[in-house]
Every structure is written in structure tokens, then in C-alpha cells.
JSON list of C-alpha atoms in Angstrom, two decimals:
[
{"chain": "A", "resi": 1065, "resn": "MET", "atom": "CA", "xyz": [-47.42, 25.10, 30.96]},
{"chain": "A", "resi": 1066, "resn": "PRO", "atom": "CA", "xyz": [-45.94, 21.69, 30.50]},
{"chain": "A", "resi": 1067, "resn": "ASP", "atom": "CA", "xyz": [-43.66, 20.27, 33.11]},
{"chain": "A", "resi": 1068, "resn": "LEU", "atom": "CA", "xyz": [-39.76, 20.54, 32.14]},
{"chain": "A", "resi": 1069, "resn": "PRO", "atom": "CA", "xyz": [-37.75, 17.29, 32.77]},
{"chain": "A", "resi": 1070, "resn": "THR", "atom": "CA", "xyz": [-35.38, 17.80, 35.79]},
{"chain": "A", "resi": 1071, "resn": "PRO", "atom": "CA", "xyz": [-31.88, 17.21, 35.41]},
{"chain": "A", "resi": 1072, "resn": "LEU", "atom": "CA", "xyz": [-30.84, 13.47, 36.57]},
{"chain": "A", "resi": 1073, "resn": "SER", "atom": "CA", "xyz": [-29.36, 13.55, 40.03]},
{"chain": "A", "resi": 1074, "resn": "GLY", "atom": "CA", "xyz": [-25.49, 12.79, 39.96]},
{"chain": "A", "resi": 1075, "resn": "ARG", "atom": "CA", "xyz": [-25.99, 9.43, 41.13]},
{"chain": "A", "resi": 1076, "resn": "THR", "atom": "CA", "xyz": [-28.77, 8.57, 38.42]},
{"chain": "A", "resi": 1077, "resn": "ALA", "atom": "CA", "xyz": [-26.77, 10.07, 35.70]},
{"chain": "A", "resi": 1078, "resn": "LEU", "atom": "CA", "xyz": [-23.72, 7.62, 36.88]},
{"chain": "A", "resi": 1079, "resn": "ILE", "atom": "CA", "xyz": [-26.12, 4.53, 36.72]},
{"chain": "A", "resi": 1080, "resn": "GLY", "atom": "CA", "xyz": [-27.13, 5.57, 33.32]},
{"chain": "A", "resi": 1081, "resn": "ILE", "atom": "CA", "xyz": [-23.57, 6.18, 32.12]},
{"chain": "A", "resi": 1082, "resn": "ALA", "atom": "CA", "xyz": [-22.53, 2.79, 33.57]},
{"chain": "A", "resi": 1083, "resn": "LEU", "atom": "CA", "xyz": [-25.46, 1.01, 31.93]},
{"chain": "A", "resi": 1084, "resn": "VAL", "atom": "CA", "xyz": [-24.57, 2.32, 28.51]},
{"chain": "A", "resi": 1085, "resn": "ALA", "atom": "CA", "xyz": [-20.83, 1.53, 29.15]},
{"chain": "A", "resi": 1086, "resn": "ALA", "atom": "CA", "xyz": [-21.87, -2.09, 30.04]},
{"chain": "A", "resi": 1087, "resn": "SER", "atom": "CA", "xyz": [-24.09, -2.33, 27.02]},
{"chain": "A", "resi": 1088, "resn": "ALA", "atom": "CA", "xyz": [-21.20, -1.28, 24.95]},
{"chain": "A", "resi": 1089, "resn": "VAL", "atom": "CA", "xyz": [-18.75, -3.88, 26.30]},
{"chain": "A", "resi": 1090, "resn": "PHE", "atom": "CA", "xyz": [-21.28, -6.68, 26.26]},
{"chain": "A", "resi": 1091, "resn": "ALA", "atom": "CA", "xyz": [-21.83, -5.92, 22.28]},
{"chain": "A", "resi": 1092, "resn": "THR", "atom": "CA", "xyz": [-18.12, -5.51, 21.76]},
{"chain": "A", "resi": 1093, "resn": "ILE", "atom": "CA", "xyz": [-17.56, -8.97, 23.34]},
{"chain": "A", "resi": 1094, "resn": "ASN", "atom": "CA", "xyz": [-20.49, -10.56, 21.32]},
{"chain": "A", "resi": 1095, "resn": "ILE", "atom": "CA", "xyz": [-19.02, -9.16, 18.09]},
{"chain": "A", "resi": 1096, "resn": "ALA", "atom": "CA", "xyz": [-15.48, -10.52, 18.99]},
{"chain": "A", "resi": 1097, "resn": "ARG", "atom": "CA", "xyz": [-16.87, -14.07, 20.02]},
{"chain": "A", "resi": 1098, "resn": "ASP", "atom": "CA", "xyz": [-18.80, -14.11, 16.51]},
{"chain": "A", "resi": 1099, "resn": "ASN", "atom": "CA", "xyz": [-16.01, -13.11, 14.77]},
{"chain": "A", "resi": 1100, "resn": "HIS", "atom": "CA", "xyz": [-13.72, -15.73, 16.20]},
{"chain": "A", "resi": 1101, "resn": "SER", "atom": "CA", "xyz": [-16.61, -18.14, 15.76]},
{"chain": "A", "resi": 1102, "resn": "ARG", "atom": "CA", "xyz": [-16.87, -17.43, 11.98]},
{"chain": "A", "resi": 1103, "resn": "ALA", "atom": "CA", "xyz": [-13.15, -17.60, 11.63]},
{"chain": "A", "resi": 1104, "resn": "ALA", "atom": "CA", "xyz": [-13.02, -20.96, 13.47]},
{"chain": "A", "resi": 1105, "resn": "VAL", "atom": "CA", "xyz": [-15.82, -22.44, 11.22]},
{"chain": "A", "resi": 1106, "resn": "ALA", "atom": "CA", "xyz": [-14.14, -21.06, 8.15]},
{"chain": "A", "resi": 1107, "resn": "LYS", "atom": "CA", "xyz": [-10.69, -22.75, 9.05]},
{"chain": "A", "resi": 1108, "resn": "ALA", "atom": "CA", "xyz": [-12.58, -25.83, 9.48]},
{"chain": "A", "resi": 1109, "resn": "ILE", "atom": "CA", "xyz": [-14.40, -25.97, 6.25]},
{"chain": "A", "resi": 1110, "resn": "THR", "atom": "CA", "xyz": [-11.55, -24.71, 4.18]},
{"chain": "A", "resi": 1111, "resn": "ASP", "atom": "CA", "xyz": [-8.47, -26.01, 5.96]},
{"chain": "A", "resi": 1112, "resn": "GLY", "atom": "CA", "xyz": [-7.11, -22.58, 5.36]},
{"chain": "A", "resi": 1113, "resn": "ASP", "atom": "CA", "xyz": [-5.91, -19.91, 7.53]},
{"chain": "A", "resi": 1114, "resn": "PRO", "atom": "CA", "xyz": [-7.42, -16.56, 7.03]},
{"chain": "A", "resi": 1115, "resn": "ALA", "atom": "CA", "xyz": [-4.70, -14.46, 8.59]},
{"chain": "A", "resi": 1116, "resn": "ARG", "atom": "CA", "xyz": [-2.45, -15.39, 5.69]},
{"chain": "A", "resi": 1117, "resn": "ALA", "atom": "CA", "xyz": [-4.99, -14.17, 3.10]},
{"chain": "A", "resi": 1118, "resn": "PRO", "atom": "CA", "xyz": [-4.53, -10.42, 3.42]},
{"chain": "A", "resi": 1119, "resn": "GLU", "atom": "CA", "xyz": [-0.64, -10.86, 2.01]},
{"chain": "A", "resi": 1120, "resn": "ILE", "atom": "CA", "xyz": [-2.08, -13.11, -0.63]},
{"chain": "A", "resi": 1121, "resn": "PHE", "atom": "CA", "xyz": [-4.61, -11.10, -1.94]},
{"chain": "A", "resi": 1122, "resn": "ARG", "atom": "CA", "xyz": [-2.27, -8.15, -2.31]},
{"chain": "A", "resi": 1123, "resn": "ARG", "atom": "CA", "xyz": [0.64, -10.69, -4.07]},
{"chain": "A", "resi": 1124, "resn": "TYR", "atom": "CA", "xyz": [-1.69, -11.90, -6.67]},
{"chain": "A", "resi": 1125, "resn": "GLY", "atom": "CA", "xyz": [-3.38, -8.36, -7.34]},
{"chain": "A", "resi": 1126, "resn": "CYS", "atom": "CA", "xyz": [-6.97, -9.61, -6.31]},
{"chain": "A", "resi": 1127, "resn": "SER", "atom": "CA", "xyz": [-7.49, -6.08, -4.77]},
{"chain": "A", "resi": 1128, "resn": "GLY", "atom": "CA", "xyz": [-7.00, -4.69, -8.49]},
{"chain": "A", "resi": 1129, "resn": "CYS", "atom": "CA", "xyz": [-10.35, -6.08, -9.65]},
{"chain": "A", "resi": 1130, "resn": "HIS", "atom": "CA", "xyz": [-12.13, -6.86, -6.39]},
{"chain": "A", "resi": 1131, "resn": "THR", "atom": "CA", "xyz": [-13.50, -4.99, -3.45]},
{"chain": "A", "resi": 1132, "resn": "ILE", "atom": "CA", "xyz": [-12.64, -7.11, -0.36]},
{"chain": "A", "resi": 1133, "resn": "GLU", "atom": "CA", "xyz": [-13.59, -6.08, 3.04]},
{"chain": "A", "resi": 1134, "resn": "GLY", "atom": "CA", "xyz": [-11.15, -5.53, 5.60]},
{"chain": "A", "resi": 1135, "resn": "ILE", "atom": "CA", "xyz": [-8.14, -5.38, 2.87]},
{"chain": "A", "resi": 1136, "resn": "PRO", "atom": "CA", "xyz": [-6.66, -1.71, 2.47]},
{"chain": "A", "resi": 1137, "resn": "GLY", "atom": "CA", "xyz": [-6.99, -0.51, -0.90]},
{"chain": "A", "resi": 1138, "resn": "ALA", "atom": "CA", "xyz": [-9.01, -3.47, -2.19]},
{"chain": "A", "resi": 1139, "resn": "ASP", "atom": "CA", "xyz": [-11.76, -1.47, -4.09]},
{"chain": "A", "resi": 1140, "resn": "GLY", "atom": "CA", "xyz": [-11.58, -2.73, -7.66]},
{"chain": "A", "resi": 1141, "resn": "GLN", "atom": "CA", "xyz": [-14.45, -2.65, -9.71]},
{"chain": "A", "resi": 1142, "resn": "THR", "atom": "CA", "xyz": [-14.02, -5.14, -12.44]},
{"chain": "A", "resi": 1143, "resn": "GLY", "atom": "CA", "xyz": [-14.93, -8.26, -10.72]},
{"chain": "A", "resi": 1144, "resn": "ALA", "atom": "CA", "xyz": [-17.56, -8.80, -8.25]},
{"chain": "A", "resi": 1145, "resn": "PRO", "atom": "CA", "xyz": [-17.25, -7.58, -4.66]},
{"chain": "A", "resi": 1146, "resn": "LEU", "atom": "CA", "xyz": [-16.35, -10.30, -2.26]},
{"chain": "A", "resi": 1147, "resn": "THR", "atom": "CA", "xyz": [-18.28, -9.02, 0.64]},
{"chain": "A", "resi": 1148, "resn": "GLY", "atom": "CA", "xyz": [-20.55, -11.25, 1.83]},
{"chain": "A", "resi": 1149, "resn": "LEU", "atom": "CA", "xyz": [-19.51, -14.15, -0.28]},
{"chain": "A", "resi": 1150, "resn": "SER", "atom": "CA", "xyz": [-20.27, -16.61, 2.30]},
{"chain": "A", "resi": 1151, "resn": "LYS", "atom": "CA", "xyz": [-24.14, -15.71, 2.05]},
{"chain": "A", "resi": 1152, "resn": "ARG", "atom": "CA", "xyz": [-24.28, -16.30, -1.76]},
{"chain": "A", "resi": 1153, "resn": "LEU", "atom": "CA", "xyz": [-25.98, -19.26, -3.32]},
{"chain": "A", "resi": 1154, "resn": "TYR", "atom": "CA", "xyz": [-23.49, -19.18, -6.25]},
{"chain": "A", "resi": 1155, "resn": "ILE", "atom": "CA", "xyz": [-19.81, -18.42, -6.86]},
{"chain": "A", "resi": 1156, "resn": "ALA", "atom": "CA", "xyz": [-19.52, -16.23, -10.15]},
{"chain": "A", "resi": 1157, "resn": "GLY", "atom": "CA", "xyz": [-23.10, -17.25, -11.21]},
{"chain": "A", "resi": 1158, "resn": "VAL", "atom": "CA", "xyz": [-21.77, -20.95, -12.10]},
{"chain": "A", "resi": 1159, "resn": "LEU", "atom": "CA", "xyz": [-20.92, -22.92, -9.12]},
{"chain": "A", "resi": 1160, "resn": "GLU", "atom": "CA", "xyz": [-22.64, -23.87, -5.95]},
{"chain": "A", "resi": 1161, "resn": "ASN", "atom": "CA", "xyz": [-20.99, -22.05, -3.12]},
{"chain": "A", "resi": 1162, "resn": "ASN", "atom": "CA", "xyz": [-19.02, -24.39, -0.81]},
{"chain": "A", "resi": 1163, "resn": "SER", "atom": "CA", "xyz": [-15.51, -24.47, 0.02]},
{"chain": "A", "resi": 1164, "resn": "ASP", "atom": "CA", "xyz": [-14.32, -27.30, -2.36]},
{"chain": "A", "resi": 1165, "resn": "ASN", "atom": "CA", "xyz": [-15.83, -25.24, -5.36]},
{"chain": "A", "resi": 1166, "resn": "LEU", "atom": "CA", "xyz": [-14.68, -21.75, -4.03]},
{"chain": "A", "resi": 1167, "resn": "VAL", "atom": "CA", "xyz": [-10.95, -23.07, -3.90]},
{"chain": "A", "resi": 1168, "resn": "ALA", "atom": "CA", "xyz": [-11.16, -24.57, -7.22]},
{"chain": "A", "resi": 1169, "resn": "TRP", "atom": "CA", "xyz": [-12.47, -21.47, -8.66]},
{"chain": "A", "resi": 1170, "resn": "ILE", "atom": "CA", "xyz": [-9.87, -19.36, -7.48]},
{"chain": "A", "resi": 1171, "resn": "VAL", "atom": "CA", "xyz": [-7.10, -21.82, -8.73]},
{"chain": "A", "resi": 1172, "resn": "SER", "atom": "CA", "xyz": [-8.78, -22.35, -12.06]},
{"chain": "A", "resi": 1173, "resn": "PRO", "atom": "CA", "xyz": [-11.50, -20.05, -12.85]},
{"chain": "A", "resi": 1174, "resn": "ARG", "atom": "CA", "xyz": [-11.47, -20.52, -16.57]},
{"chain": "A", "resi": 1175, "resn": "SER", "atom": "CA", "xyz": [-11.79, -24.36, -16.28]},
{"chain": "A", "resi": 1176, "resn": "PHE", "atom": "CA", "xyz": [-15.53, -23.42, -14.99]},
{"chain": "A", "resi": 1177, "resn": "SER", "atom": "CA", "xyz": [-16.37, -20.29, -17.20]},
{"chain": "A", "resi": 1178, "resn": "PRO", "atom": "CA", "xyz": [-14.02, -20.11, -20.10]},
{"chain": "A", "resi": 1179, "resn": "ARG", "atom": "CA", "xyz": [-14.88, -16.49, -20.90]},
{"chain": "A", "resi": 1180, "resn": "THR", "atom": "CA", "xyz": [-14.69, -15.00, -17.20]},
{"chain": "A", "resi": 1181, "resn": "ALA", "atom": "CA", "xyz": [-12.58, -12.10, -16.88]},
{"chain": "A", "resi": 1182, "resn": "MET", "atom": "CA", "xyz": [-10.84, -13.69, -13.87]},
{"chain": "A", "resi": 1183, "resn": "PRO", "atom": "CA", "xyz": [-7.54, -14.66, -15.19]},
{"chain": "A", "resi": 1184, "resn": "ALA", "atom": "CA", "xyz": [-5.37, -17.73, -14.07]},
{"chain": "A", "resi": 1185, "resn": "THR", "atom": "CA", "xyz": [-3.18, -16.28, -11.44]},
{"chain": "A", "resi": 1186, "resn": "GLY", "atom": "CA", "xyz": [-1.09, -19.22, -10.41]},
{"chain": "A", "resi": 1187, "resn": "ILE", "atom": "CA", "xyz": [-2.33, -19.27, -6.92]},
{"chain": "A", "resi": 1188, "resn": "SER", "atom": "CA", "xyz": [-1.69, -22.62, -5.17]},
{"chain": "A", "resi": 1189, "resn": "GLN", "atom": "CA", "xyz": [-4.29, -24.91, -3.66]},
{"chain": "A", "resi": 1190, "resn": "GLN", "atom": "CA", "xyz": [-3.16, -24.15, -0.14]},
{"chain": "A", "resi": 1191, "resn": "GLU", "atom": "CA", "xyz": [-3.30, -20.19, -0.92]},
{"chain": "A", "resi": 1192, "resn": "ALA", "atom": "CA", "xyz": [-6.63, -20.61, -2.33]},
{"chain": "A", "resi": 1193, "resn": "LYS", "atom": "CA", "xyz": [-7.73, -22.24, 0.90]},
{"chain": "A", "resi": 1194, "resn": "ASP", "atom": "CA", "xyz": [-6.19, -19.44, 2.83]},
{"chain": "A", "resi": 1195, "resn": "LEU", "atom": "CA", "xyz": [-8.22, -16.89, 0.57]},
{"chain": "A", "resi": 1196, "resn": "ALA", "atom": "CA", "xyz": [-11.47, -19.04, 0.83]},
{"chain": "A", "resi": 1197, "resn": "ALA", "atom": "CA", "xyz": [-11.10, -19.15, 4.87]},
{"chain": "A", "resi": 1198, "resn": "TYR", "atom": "CA", "xyz": [-10.76, -15.31, 4.70]},
{"chain": "A", "resi": 1199, "resn": "LEU", "atom": "CA", "xyz": [-13.71, -14.77, 2.59]},
{"chain": "A", "resi": 1200, "resn": "TYR", "atom": "CA", "xyz": [-16.10, -17.10, 4.51]},
{"chain": "A", "resi": 1201, "resn": "ALA", "atom": "CA", "xyz": [-14.94, -15.58, 7.69]},
{"chain": "A", "resi": 1202, "resn": "GLN", "atom": "CA", "xyz": [-16.34, -12.31, 6.77]}
]
């Protein structure tokens, strides 16, 4: 008959729990640092503020057409999901993915793709920079 594992001693169990807790704290700190770094880079390349983006997304109805990570209710299915936009090569399949092009697309999509379903919304240049910063920070 094989030997059955014996229960961990109280001290060994506490050490195990402490190691798991320390690992979780370390992972949480690294995720927070990574999120902060991405947001800082996104602000620098767009000259926008990602903190202003959620209100702008709601005001202009972006969530009606797009799924947008971190925006409650942004589960639209008409436009492309905006999750992972920073990793894509192209914006809407027509523009090289860089911050200037993303801002220009948000402000005036039909000047790049006349048949796009994305409407002209009246979003200002600064608001578009804020949206771009948010999307690149994700």
C-alpha cells in the first residue's frame, strides 16, 4: 500500500500560505506597475489623458457600436472591438496604427474611408487624443 501524504505541520502550512500571499502581492504590484507604465507611454505618444476617455466614450455613444475594455456597457457589435488596438498593425484596415493616424481617424473617419460605417461625431482633436491615450494604455 502506498504511503499517504501526511498533513503539513502548522509551521510548514503557514510558510506555504505566506509564500502564496507574497506571490500574489508581487504579481499585483507588477501588474499595477505595468498598467501605470502603459498609461504613461500612451499619454506621452498621444498628448492625451486616458482618465478623461470613459466620459467621452459615453458622451459620443462609442459604446453603442464598439466593445471597449474597461467601459461599462461598451459591448456594441457594429464596429470592431477596440480591445487590443495598440497591438494591431492597422486602424480600420486602412491606416498604419500610430497615434497621429488614430487621432485623425477618430476625428474624421470618412476622410480616410468614405464608406465606413463610423460616423462623423464632432469629437474634438483633444478628445480624440484622450480616447487614443485610453486605447493605447489598454
